[in-house]
mmCIF file of C-alpha atoms in Angstrom:
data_model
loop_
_atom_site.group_PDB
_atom_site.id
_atom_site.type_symbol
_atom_site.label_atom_id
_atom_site.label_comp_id
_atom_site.label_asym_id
_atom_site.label_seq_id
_atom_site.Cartn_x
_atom_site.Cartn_y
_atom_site.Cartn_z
ATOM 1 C CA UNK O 581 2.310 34.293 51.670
ATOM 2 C CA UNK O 582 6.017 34.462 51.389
ATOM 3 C CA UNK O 583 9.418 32.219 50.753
ATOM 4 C CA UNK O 584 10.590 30.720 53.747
ATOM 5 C CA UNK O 585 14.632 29.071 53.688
ATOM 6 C CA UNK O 586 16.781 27.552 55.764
ATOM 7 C CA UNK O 587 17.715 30.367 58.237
ATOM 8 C CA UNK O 588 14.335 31.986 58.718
ATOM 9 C CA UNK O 589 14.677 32.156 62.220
ATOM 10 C CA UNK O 590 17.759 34.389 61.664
ATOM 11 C CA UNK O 591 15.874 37.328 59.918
ATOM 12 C CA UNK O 592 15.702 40.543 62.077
ATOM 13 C CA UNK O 593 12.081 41.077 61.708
ATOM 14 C CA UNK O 594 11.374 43.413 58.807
ATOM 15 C CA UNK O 595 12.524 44.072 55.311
ATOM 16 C CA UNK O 596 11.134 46.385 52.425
ATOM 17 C CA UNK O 597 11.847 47.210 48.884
ATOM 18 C CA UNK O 598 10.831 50.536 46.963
ATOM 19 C CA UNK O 599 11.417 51.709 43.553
ATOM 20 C CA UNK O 600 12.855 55.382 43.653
ATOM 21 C CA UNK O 601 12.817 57.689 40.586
ATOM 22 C CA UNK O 602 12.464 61.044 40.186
ATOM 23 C CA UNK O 603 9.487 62.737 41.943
ATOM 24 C CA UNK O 604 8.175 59.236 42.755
ATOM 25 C CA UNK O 605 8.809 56.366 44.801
ATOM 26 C CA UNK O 606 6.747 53.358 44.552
ATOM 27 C CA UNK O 607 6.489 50.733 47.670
ATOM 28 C CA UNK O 608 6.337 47.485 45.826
ATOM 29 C CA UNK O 609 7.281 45.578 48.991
ATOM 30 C CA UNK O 610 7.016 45.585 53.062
ATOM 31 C CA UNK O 611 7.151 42.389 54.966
ATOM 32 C CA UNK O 612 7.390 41.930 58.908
ATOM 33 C CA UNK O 613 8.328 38.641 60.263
ATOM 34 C CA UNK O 614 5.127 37.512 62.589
ATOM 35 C CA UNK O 615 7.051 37.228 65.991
ATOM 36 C CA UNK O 616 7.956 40.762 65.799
ATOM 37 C CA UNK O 617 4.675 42.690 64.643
ATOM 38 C CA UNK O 618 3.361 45.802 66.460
ATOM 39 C CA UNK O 619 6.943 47.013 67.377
ATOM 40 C CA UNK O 620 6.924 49.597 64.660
ATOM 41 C CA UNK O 621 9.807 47.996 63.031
ATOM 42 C CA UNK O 622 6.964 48.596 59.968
ATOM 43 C CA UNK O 623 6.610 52.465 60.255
ATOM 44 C CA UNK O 624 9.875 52.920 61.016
ATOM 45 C CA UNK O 625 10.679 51.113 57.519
ATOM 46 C CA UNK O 626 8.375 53.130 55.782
ATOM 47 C CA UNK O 627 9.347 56.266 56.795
ATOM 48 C CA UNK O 628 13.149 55.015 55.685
ATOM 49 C CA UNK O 629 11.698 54.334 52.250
ATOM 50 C CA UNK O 630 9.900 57.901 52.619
ATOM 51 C CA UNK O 631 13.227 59.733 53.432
ATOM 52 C CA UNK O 632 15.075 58.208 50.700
ATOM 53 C CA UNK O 633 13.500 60.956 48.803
ATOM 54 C CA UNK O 634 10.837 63.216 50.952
ATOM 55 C CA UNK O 635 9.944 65.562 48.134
ATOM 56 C CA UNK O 636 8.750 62.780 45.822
ATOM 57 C CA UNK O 637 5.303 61.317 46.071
ATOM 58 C CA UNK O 638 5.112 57.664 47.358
ATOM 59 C CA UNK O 639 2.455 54.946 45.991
ATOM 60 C CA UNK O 640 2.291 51.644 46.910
ATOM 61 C CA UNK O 641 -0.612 48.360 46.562
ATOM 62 C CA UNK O 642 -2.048 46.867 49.280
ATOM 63 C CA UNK O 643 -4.093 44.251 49.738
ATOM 64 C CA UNK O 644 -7.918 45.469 50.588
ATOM 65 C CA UNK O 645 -7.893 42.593 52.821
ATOM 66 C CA UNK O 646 -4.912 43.648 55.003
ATOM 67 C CA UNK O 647 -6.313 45.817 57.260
ATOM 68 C CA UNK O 648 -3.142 46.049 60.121
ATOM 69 C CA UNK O 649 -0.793 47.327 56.549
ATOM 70 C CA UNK O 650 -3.533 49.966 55.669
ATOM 71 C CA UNK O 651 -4.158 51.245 59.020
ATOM 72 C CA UNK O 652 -0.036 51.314 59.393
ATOM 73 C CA UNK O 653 0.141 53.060 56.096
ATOM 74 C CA UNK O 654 -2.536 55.560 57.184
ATOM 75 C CA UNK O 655 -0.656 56.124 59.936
ATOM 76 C CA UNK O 656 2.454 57.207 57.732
ATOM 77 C CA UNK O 657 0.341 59.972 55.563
ATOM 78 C CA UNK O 658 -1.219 57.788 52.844
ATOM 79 C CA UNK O 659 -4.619 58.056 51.809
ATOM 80 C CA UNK O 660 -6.335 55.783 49.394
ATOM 81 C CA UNK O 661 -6.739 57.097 45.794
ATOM 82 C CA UNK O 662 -8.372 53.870 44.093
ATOM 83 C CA UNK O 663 -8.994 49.971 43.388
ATOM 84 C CA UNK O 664 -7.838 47.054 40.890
ATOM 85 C CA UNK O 665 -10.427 44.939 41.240
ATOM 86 C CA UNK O 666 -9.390 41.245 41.381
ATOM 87 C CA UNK O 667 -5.834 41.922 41.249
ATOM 88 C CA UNK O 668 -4.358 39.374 43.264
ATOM 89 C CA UNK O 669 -4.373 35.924 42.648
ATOM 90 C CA UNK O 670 -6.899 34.888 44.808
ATOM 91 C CA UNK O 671 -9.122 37.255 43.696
ATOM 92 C CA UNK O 672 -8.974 40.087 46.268
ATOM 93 C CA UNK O 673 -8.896 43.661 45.376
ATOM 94 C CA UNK O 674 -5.700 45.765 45.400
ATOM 95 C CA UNK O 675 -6.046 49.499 46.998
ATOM 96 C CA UNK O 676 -4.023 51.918 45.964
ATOM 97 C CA UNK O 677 -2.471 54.664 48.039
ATOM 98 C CA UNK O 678 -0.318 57.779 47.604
ATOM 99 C CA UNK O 679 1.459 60.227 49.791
ATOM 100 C CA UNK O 680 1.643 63.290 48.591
ATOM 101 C CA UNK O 681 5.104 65.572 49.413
ATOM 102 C CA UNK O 682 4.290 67.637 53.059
ATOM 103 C CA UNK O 683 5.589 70.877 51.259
ATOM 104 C CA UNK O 684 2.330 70.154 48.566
ATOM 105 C CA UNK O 685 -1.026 71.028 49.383
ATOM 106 C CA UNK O 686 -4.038 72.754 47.750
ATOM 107 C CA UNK O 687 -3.931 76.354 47.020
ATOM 108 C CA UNK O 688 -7.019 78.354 46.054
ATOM 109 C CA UNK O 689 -6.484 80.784 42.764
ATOM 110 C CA UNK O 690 -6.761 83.820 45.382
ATOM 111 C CA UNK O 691 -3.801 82.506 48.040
ATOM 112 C CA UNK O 692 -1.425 82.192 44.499
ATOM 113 C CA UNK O 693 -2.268 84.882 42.976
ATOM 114 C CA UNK O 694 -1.685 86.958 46.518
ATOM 115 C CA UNK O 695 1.341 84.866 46.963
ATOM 116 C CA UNK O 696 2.604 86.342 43.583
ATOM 117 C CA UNK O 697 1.775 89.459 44.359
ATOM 118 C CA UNK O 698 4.378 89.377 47.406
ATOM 119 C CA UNK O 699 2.077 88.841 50.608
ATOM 120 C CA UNK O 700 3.777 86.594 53.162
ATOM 121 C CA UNK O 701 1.967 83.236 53.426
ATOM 122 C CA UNK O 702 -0.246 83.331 56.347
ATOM 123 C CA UNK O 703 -1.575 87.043 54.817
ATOM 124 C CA UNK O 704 -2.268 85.092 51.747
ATOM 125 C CA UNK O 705 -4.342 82.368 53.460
ATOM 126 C CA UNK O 706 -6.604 84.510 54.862
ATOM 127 C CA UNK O 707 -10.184 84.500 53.434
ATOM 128 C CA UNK O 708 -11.180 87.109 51.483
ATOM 129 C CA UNK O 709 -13.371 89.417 53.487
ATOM 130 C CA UNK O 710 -17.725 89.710 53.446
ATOM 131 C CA UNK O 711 -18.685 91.634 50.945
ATOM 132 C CA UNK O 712 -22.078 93.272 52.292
ATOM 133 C CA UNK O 713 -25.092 93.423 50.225
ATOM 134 C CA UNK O 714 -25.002 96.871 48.074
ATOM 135 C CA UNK O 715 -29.032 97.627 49.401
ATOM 136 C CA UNK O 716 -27.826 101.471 48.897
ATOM 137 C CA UNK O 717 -26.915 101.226 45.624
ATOM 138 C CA UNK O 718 -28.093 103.568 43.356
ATOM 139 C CA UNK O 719 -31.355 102.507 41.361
ATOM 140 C CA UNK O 720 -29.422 103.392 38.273
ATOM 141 C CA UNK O 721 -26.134 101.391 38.384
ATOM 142 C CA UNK O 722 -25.842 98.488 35.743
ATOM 143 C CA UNK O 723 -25.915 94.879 36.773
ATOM 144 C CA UNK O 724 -24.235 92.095 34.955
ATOM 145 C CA UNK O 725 -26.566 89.633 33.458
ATOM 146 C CA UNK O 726 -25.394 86.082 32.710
ATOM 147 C CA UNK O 727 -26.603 83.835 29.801
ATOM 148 C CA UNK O 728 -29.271 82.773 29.303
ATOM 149 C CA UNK O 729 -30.759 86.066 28.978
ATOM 150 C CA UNK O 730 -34.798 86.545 29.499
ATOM 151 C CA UNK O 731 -34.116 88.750 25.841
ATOM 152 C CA UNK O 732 -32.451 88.337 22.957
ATOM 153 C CA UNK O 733 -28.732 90.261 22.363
ATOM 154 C CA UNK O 734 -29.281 92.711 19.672
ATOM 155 C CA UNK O 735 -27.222 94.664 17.969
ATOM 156 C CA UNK O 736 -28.262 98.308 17.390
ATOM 157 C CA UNK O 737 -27.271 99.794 13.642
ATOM 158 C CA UNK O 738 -23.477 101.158 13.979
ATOM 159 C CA UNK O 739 -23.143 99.320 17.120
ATOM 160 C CA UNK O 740 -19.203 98.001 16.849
ATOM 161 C CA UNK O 741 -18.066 100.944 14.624
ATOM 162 C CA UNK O 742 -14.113 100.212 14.378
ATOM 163 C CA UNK O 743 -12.239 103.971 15.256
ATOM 164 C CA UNK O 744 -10.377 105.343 13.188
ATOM 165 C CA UNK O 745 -6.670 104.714 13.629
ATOM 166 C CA UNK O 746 -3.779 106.207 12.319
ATOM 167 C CA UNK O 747 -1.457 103.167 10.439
ATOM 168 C CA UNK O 748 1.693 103.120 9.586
ATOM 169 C CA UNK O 749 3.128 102.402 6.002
ATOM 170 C CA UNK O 750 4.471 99.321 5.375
ATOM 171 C CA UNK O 751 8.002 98.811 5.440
#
């Protein structure tokens, strides 16, 4: 599980290692010494490794078996994104998770577009409001038919007729 030397029972009790570049920082190692689990000398590592750089997103591997390092990574903000099946040596799966930044979340087409447009951000969240069923339309209105069709396009004779246009010469 680990390297042990000859002044183990010095260590303080937790030690981890992350790789930091530029809009990502991957965990590739967080180790707790047994006799002082559940303190939250582990979270409180973590979230040092996650304010080295909080705008970046984090990944890490864990293994699938480890269930008290992926409920304390849960705890942190990461969700899992995926497998490597038989990763490890002894044949257990690795899961991977990622953190994504807390300034990046989802945003519908509408809330961007709005938020372009200069709304504030909680006007731009809003849903967009019912539109009621047109029942007093008039009989005559057009209505958009998409494909497939129940007939055929068809073009009458003249139908796309280009105007005419003044030019200009050619310089």
């Amino acid at each position: 599980m680990g390297e042990t030397w000859e002044g183990a029972e010095d260590a303080i009790g937790c030690v981890g290692f992350c790789v930091v570049l530029d809009g990502e920082t991957q965990i590739t190692q967080l180790a707790t010494r047994a006799s002082t689990r559940r303190r939250g000398l582990g979270a409180r590592t973590t979230r040092t490794m996650i304010g080295l750089r909080p705008h970046n997103a984090i990944v890490l591997e864990v293994k699938s078996r480890n269930l008290p390092a992926r409920a304390l990574y849960e705890t942190c903000g990461f969700v899992e994104v995926g497998r490597r099946k038989r990763y490890y040596a002894d044949g257990d799966d690795a899961v991977c998770m990622t953190r994504r930044p807390p300034s990046e979340r989802a945003v519908s087409t509408r809330e961007l577009t709005r938020l372009l447009a200069g709304l504030d951000p909680d006007a731009a969240r809003k849903p967009a409001p019912a539109v009621a069923p047109e029942s007093n339309a008039p009989a005559t209105a057009s209505r958009s038919v998409d494909a497939p069709r129940a007939e055929p396009f068809a073009r009458g004779a003249g139908a796309f007729k280009m105007r005419r246009r003044a030019r200009r010469p050619d310089a």
